[in-house]
Amino acid sequence: MVMMKIGLDIGTGFVKCVSDYGAVRFPSIYVRRIHGMWTEKATEVVGSMASSLLDTMGATAISPIVRGKPDSRYYKQVDMLLAETLRQIHRLAKVPVEMDTKLRIVVGLPYHAFGYRESMTRVIQRALNVETCTVVAQASGTLVDLDLESAMVVSIGQGTTEIVVIDDMEVIDGESSRWASDFVTRKIGMYAHLDTDLLHKNQDVCQRYSRIMAENLAREIHDVSGQYGNRYTIALSGGGLLIPGMQERLAAKLKEFKVVVPNDPVMSNANGLYKLAE
């Protein structure tokens, strides 16, 4: 029996996955499109293909997973995202999808959604050929990726920003802040987060609203850190750091802390989750 190890971070904006055969990342969206009067057949796609159809006539889009929780109305679409993840991994490995490969998966959930870990486990076991599925706090991935055992992880996602205190690899406190990337990106367009070039073309908007977000997020970080005597290193990660001005503005608000950033802040959680799967 072949065993494949996977670290999986299913975010509001993107699915990030690291496996034995490489890493994949694609938009966490589903699109259904009616072709028109000449046929009633609908197109149903997820990921990059879905994002390419967003602006076509007759297309409707949804995010099946919001803030770490599968929407109970869209389990079929969640299954499609998981199947797309596995398809892309097999494409990297040049292994037929039908091959009887068992999976060992470690999945990260936002702090506030951790109570849904059993539900997420059932969803994954139903959709994939899973040998073992372990659900951990999403922020643990960043910590492991940085080879740290203790820190305050601030992972800026599209739907939430995770502020999680981890001491000796044990989560001791945290919150899922609503000051997340969508506060900035939605000022440009509903799916602007899918196109980094679009964010850079709208630097003025990003700079203006990243300042507001950084100020409010820094206030929350100070509040949590102060409860522990400000003794923890701040580990910043997440796709929100790609928003023009965000990383610089946030770092400026955290000058009194030791701040570390992984080499790839977008894939950091998934990298660490894969190491845990190993």
Coordinates of C-alpha atoms in Angstrom, one line a residue:
M1 CA 0.0 0.0 0.0
V2 CA 1.3 3.5 -0.9
M3 CA 0.9 6.2 1.7
M4 CA 0.9 9.8 0.7
K5 CA 1.3 12.6 3.3
I6 CA -0.5 15.9 2.8
G7 CA -0.6 19.2 4.7
L8 CA -3.9 21.0 3.8
D9 CA -4.9 24.6 4.5
I10 CA -8.4 25.3 3.0
G11 CA -8.8 29.0 3.3
T12 CA -11.6 31.3 2.3
G13 CA -9.5 32.6 -0.6
F14 CA -7.3 29.7 -1.6
V15 CA -6.7 26.1 -1.0
K16 CA -3.0 25.5 -0.1
C17 CA -1.6 22.0 -0.1
V18 CA 1.8 20.5 0.3
S19 CA 2.4 16.8 -0.4
D20 CA 5.1 14.3 -1.0
Y21 CA 5.0 15.3 -4.7
G22 CA 5.0 19.0 -4.4
A23 CA 2.8 22.0 -3.5
V24 CA -0.4 23.2 -5.1
R25 CA -2.4 26.4 -4.6
F26 CA -5.7 27.4 -6.3
P27 CA -8.7 29.6 -5.6
S28 CA -11.2 28.3 -3.1
I29 CA -14.2 29.0 -5.2
Y30 CA -16.9 27.2 -7.2
V31 CA -18.6 28.5 -10.4
R32 CA -21.7 27.2 -12.0
R33 CA -22.5 28.5 -15.5
I34 CA -25.5 28.1 -17.7
H35 CA -24.4 28.1 -21.3
G36 CA -27.5 29.7 -22.7
M37 CA -30.7 29.0 -24.6
W38 CA -29.1 26.6 -27.0
T39 CA -28.5 24.1 -24.2
E40 CA -29.6 23.5 -20.6
K41 CA -26.3 21.8 -19.7
A42 CA -24.5 23.6 -16.9
T43 CA -20.7 23.9 -16.3
E44 CA -19.6 23.2 -12.7
V45 CA -16.0 23.9 -11.9
V46 CA -13.7 24.8 -9.0
G47 CA -10.3 26.4 -8.6
S48 CA -8.5 28.1 -11.4
M49 CA -11.0 27.1 -14.0
A50 CA -13.7 28.6 -11.9
S51 CA -11.9 31.9 -11.5
S52 CA -11.4 32.1 -15.3
L53 CA -15.2 31.9 -15.7
L54 CA -16.1 34.5 -13.1
D55 CA -16.8 37.3 -15.7
T56 CA -18.6 35.2 -18.3
M57 CA -22.3 35.4 -18.9
G58 CA -24.5 33.2 -16.8
A59 CA -21.9 32.4 -14.2
T60 CA -22.6 32.4 -10.5
A61 CA -19.9 31.9 -7.9
I62 CA -19.7 30.8 -4.2
S63 CA -17.1 30.2 -1.6
P64 CA -17.9 26.7 -0.2
I65 CA -15.7 27.3 2.9
V66 CA -15.9 30.5 4.8
R67 CA -13.7 31.2 7.8
G68 CA -12.6 27.6 8.1
K69 CA -16.1 26.0 8.1
P70 CA -17.7 24.1 5.3
D71 CA -21.0 25.7 4.5
S72 CA -23.7 23.0 5.1
R73 CA -25.4 24.1 1.9
Y74 CA -22.4 23.3 -0.2
Y75 CA -20.9 20.0 0.8
K76 CA -20.9 18.9 -2.8
Q77 CA -18.7 21.9 -3.7
V78 CA -16.4 21.2 -0.8
D79 CA -16.0 17.6 -2.1
M80 CA -15.1 19.1 -5.5
L81 CA -12.4 21.3 -4.0
L82 CA -10.9 18.3 -2.2
A83 CA -11.1 16.2 -5.4
E84 CA -9.3 19.0 -7.3
T85 CA -6.6 19.1 -4.7
L86 CA -6.0 15.4 -5.1
R87 CA -6.2 15.7 -8.9
Q88 CA -3.5 18.3 -8.9
I89 CA -1.2 16.3 -6.6
H90 CA -1.5 13.3 -8.8
R91 CA -0.7 15.4 -11.8
L92 CA 2.5 16.6 -10.1
A93 CA 3.3 13.0 -9.3
K94 CA 2.3 11.7 -12.7
V95 CA 0.3 9.0 -10.9
P96 CA -3.2 8.0 -12.1
V97 CA -5.9 9.3 -9.8
E98 CA -7.5 5.9 -9.7
M99 CA -4.4 4.4 -8.0
D100 CA -5.2 2.9 -4.6
T101 CA -3.1 5.4 -2.5
K102 CA -3.9 5.9 1.1
L103 CA -3.6 9.5 2.5
R104 CA -2.3 10.8 5.7
I105 CA -3.7 14.3 6.0
V106 CA -3.1 17.1 8.6
V107 CA -5.6 19.9 8.2
G108 CA -5.5 23.3 9.7
L109 CA -8.6 25.1 11.0
P110 CA -8.9 28.7 12.3
Y111 CA -9.0 29.1 16.0
H112 CA -12.7 30.0 16.2
A113 CA -13.6 27.1 14.0
F114 CA -11.7 24.5 15.9
G115 CA -14.9 23.1 17.4
Y116 CA -15.8 22.0 13.9
R117 CA -12.8 19.7 13.6
E118 CA -15.0 16.5 13.8
S119 CA -17.2 17.8 11.0
M120 CA -14.2 18.7 8.9
T121 CA -12.7 15.2 9.5
R122 CA -16.0 13.6 8.3
V123 CA -16.0 15.8 5.2
I124 CA -12.5 14.8 4.3
Q125 CA -13.0 11.1 5.0
R126 CA -16.1 11.1 2.9
A127 CA -14.5 12.7 -0.1
L128 CA -11.0 11.1 -0.1
N129 CA -9.4 7.8 0.5
V130 CA -8.0 8.8 3.9
E131 CA -6.0 6.5 6.2
T132 CA -5.6 9.1 9.0
C133 CA -6.9 12.7 9.2
T134 CA -5.7 15.0 12.0
V135 CA -7.1 18.5 12.5
V136 CA -4.9 21.1 14.3
A137 CA -5.0 24.8 14.8
Q138 CA -4.1 26.4 11.5
A139 CA -1.4 28.6 13.1
S140 CA 0.5 25.6 14.2
G141 CA 1.6 25.2 10.6
T142 CA 3.4 28.6 10.6
L143 CA 5.1 27.8 13.8
V144 CA 6.4 24.4 12.6
D145 CA 7.5 26.0 9.3
L146 CA 9.6 28.5 11.2
D147 CA 11.1 25.7 13.4
L148 CA 9.8 27.4 16.5
E149 CA 8.1 25.8 19.5
S150 CA 6.6 29.0 21.0
A151 CA 5.4 32.2 19.5
M152 CA 2.4 34.3 18.9
V153 CA 1.3 33.5 15.3
V154 CA -0.5 36.2 13.3
S155 CA -1.7 34.6 10.1
I156 CA -3.6 37.1 7.8
G157 CA -6.1 35.2 5.6
Q158 CA -8.8 36.4 3.4
G159 CA -11.7 35.7 5.8
T160 CA -10.0 35.9 9.2
T161 CA -6.7 36.8 10.8
E162 CA -5.5 34.2 13.3
I163 CA -3.9 35.5 16.4
V164 CA -2.8 32.4 18.3
V165 CA -0.5 32.0 21.3
I166 CA 1.4 28.7 21.2
D167 CA 3.7 27.7 24.0
D168 CA 5.9 24.6 23.7
M169 CA 3.7 23.5 20.7
E170 CA 0.5 23.8 22.8
V171 CA -2.2 26.3 21.8
I172 CA -2.9 28.3 25.0
D173 CA -5.0 31.2 23.6
G174 CA -6.2 32.8 20.5
E175 CA -8.8 34.6 18.5
S176 CA -10.0 34.8 14.9
S177 CA -10.1 38.5 14.0
R178 CA -12.4 39.9 11.3
W179 CA -9.6 42.4 10.4
A180 CA -8.6 40.2 7.5
S181 CA -7.6 40.7 3.8
D182 CA -11.1 41.1 2.5
F183 CA -11.3 44.4 4.4
V184 CA -8.9 45.7 1.8
T185 CA -9.5 43.6 -1.3
R186 CA -13.2 44.0 -1.4
K187 CA -12.7 47.8 -1.9
I188 CA -11.3 46.8 -5.3
G189 CA -13.6 44.0 -6.2
M190 CA -15.2 40.9 -4.7
Y191 CA -12.6 38.6 -6.1
A192 CA -9.7 41.0 -6.3
H193 CA -7.7 38.8 -3.9
L194 CA -7.3 36.2 -6.8
D195 CA -5.1 38.6 -8.8
T196 CA -2.1 40.1 -7.1
D197 CA -1.4 42.2 -10.2
L198 CA -4.8 43.8 -9.7
L199 CA -3.9 44.7 -6.1
H200 CA -0.7 46.4 -7.3
K201 CA -2.6 48.3 -10.0
N202 CA -4.7 49.7 -7.2
Q203 CA -1.8 50.6 -4.9
D204 CA -3.6 53.8 -3.7
V205 CA -6.6 51.9 -2.4
C206 CA -4.4 49.2 -0.9
Q207 CA -2.2 51.7 0.9
R208 CA -5.1 53.6 2.3
Y209 CA -7.0 50.7 3.7
S210 CA -4.0 48.6 4.7
R211 CA -3.1 51.5 7.1
I212 CA -6.5 51.3 8.7
M213 CA -6.3 47.5 8.9
A214 CA -2.8 47.5 10.3
E215 CA -3.7 49.9 13.0
N216 CA -6.7 47.9 14.2
L217 CA -4.9 44.6 13.9
A218 CA -1.9 45.8 15.8
R219 CA -4.2 46.9 18.6
E220 CA -5.6 43.4 18.9
I221 CA -2.1 41.9 18.8
H222 CA -1.0 44.2 21.6
D223 CA -4.1 43.3 23.6
V224 CA -3.4 39.6 23.4
S225 CA 0.3 39.9 23.8
G226 CA 0.0 42.1 26.9
Q227 CA -1.9 39.3 28.7
Y228 CA 1.3 37.2 28.5
G229 CA 3.8 40.0 29.4
N230 CA 4.7 40.6 25.7
R231 CA 7.2 37.7 26.0
Y232 CA 6.4 36.0 22.7
T233 CA 8.0 36.5 19.3
I234 CA 5.4 37.6 16.7
A235 CA 5.3 35.3 13.6
L236 CA 3.6 36.9 10.7
S237 CA 2.2 34.8 7.8
G238 CA -0.7 34.5 5.4
G239 CA -1.6 35.9 2.0
G240 CA -2.6 39.2 3.5
L241 CA 1.1 40.1 3.6
L242 CA 1.0 40.4 -0.2
I243 CA -1.3 43.4 -0.1
P244 CA 0.8 46.4 -0.9
G245 CA 1.8 48.2 2.2
M246 CA 0.4 45.7 4.7
Q247 CA 3.6 44.0 5.9
E248 CA 5.5 47.3 6.2
R249 CA 2.7 49.1 8.1
L250 CA 2.1 46.2 10.4
A251 CA 5.8 45.7 11.2
A252 CA 6.0 49.5 12.0
K253 CA 3.2 49.1 14.6
L254 CA 5.0 46.2 16.2
K255 CA 8.5 47.7 16.5
E256 CA 8.8 46.7 20.2
F257 CA 8.5 43.0 19.4
K258 CA 10.7 40.5 17.7
V259 CA 8.9 39.8 14.4
V260 CA 9.7 36.9 12.1
V261 CA 8.2 36.1 8.7
P262 CA 8.6 32.7 6.9
N263 CA 10.2 32.5 3.5
D264 CA 6.8 31.9 1.9
P265 CA 4.1 33.4 4.1
V266 CA 1.3 32.3 1.7
M267 CA 2.2 28.6 1.9
S268 CA 3.7 28.7 5.4
N269 CA 0.7 27.0 7.1
A270 CA 0.5 24.2 4.6
N271 CA 4.3 23.7 4.7
G272 CA 4.2 23.3 8.5
L273 CA 1.1 21.0 8.3
Y274 CA 2.9 18.8 5.9
K275 CA 5.9 18.5 8.3
L276 CA 3.4 17.4 11.0
A277 CA 2.0 14.8 8.6
E278 CA 5.5 13.5 8.1

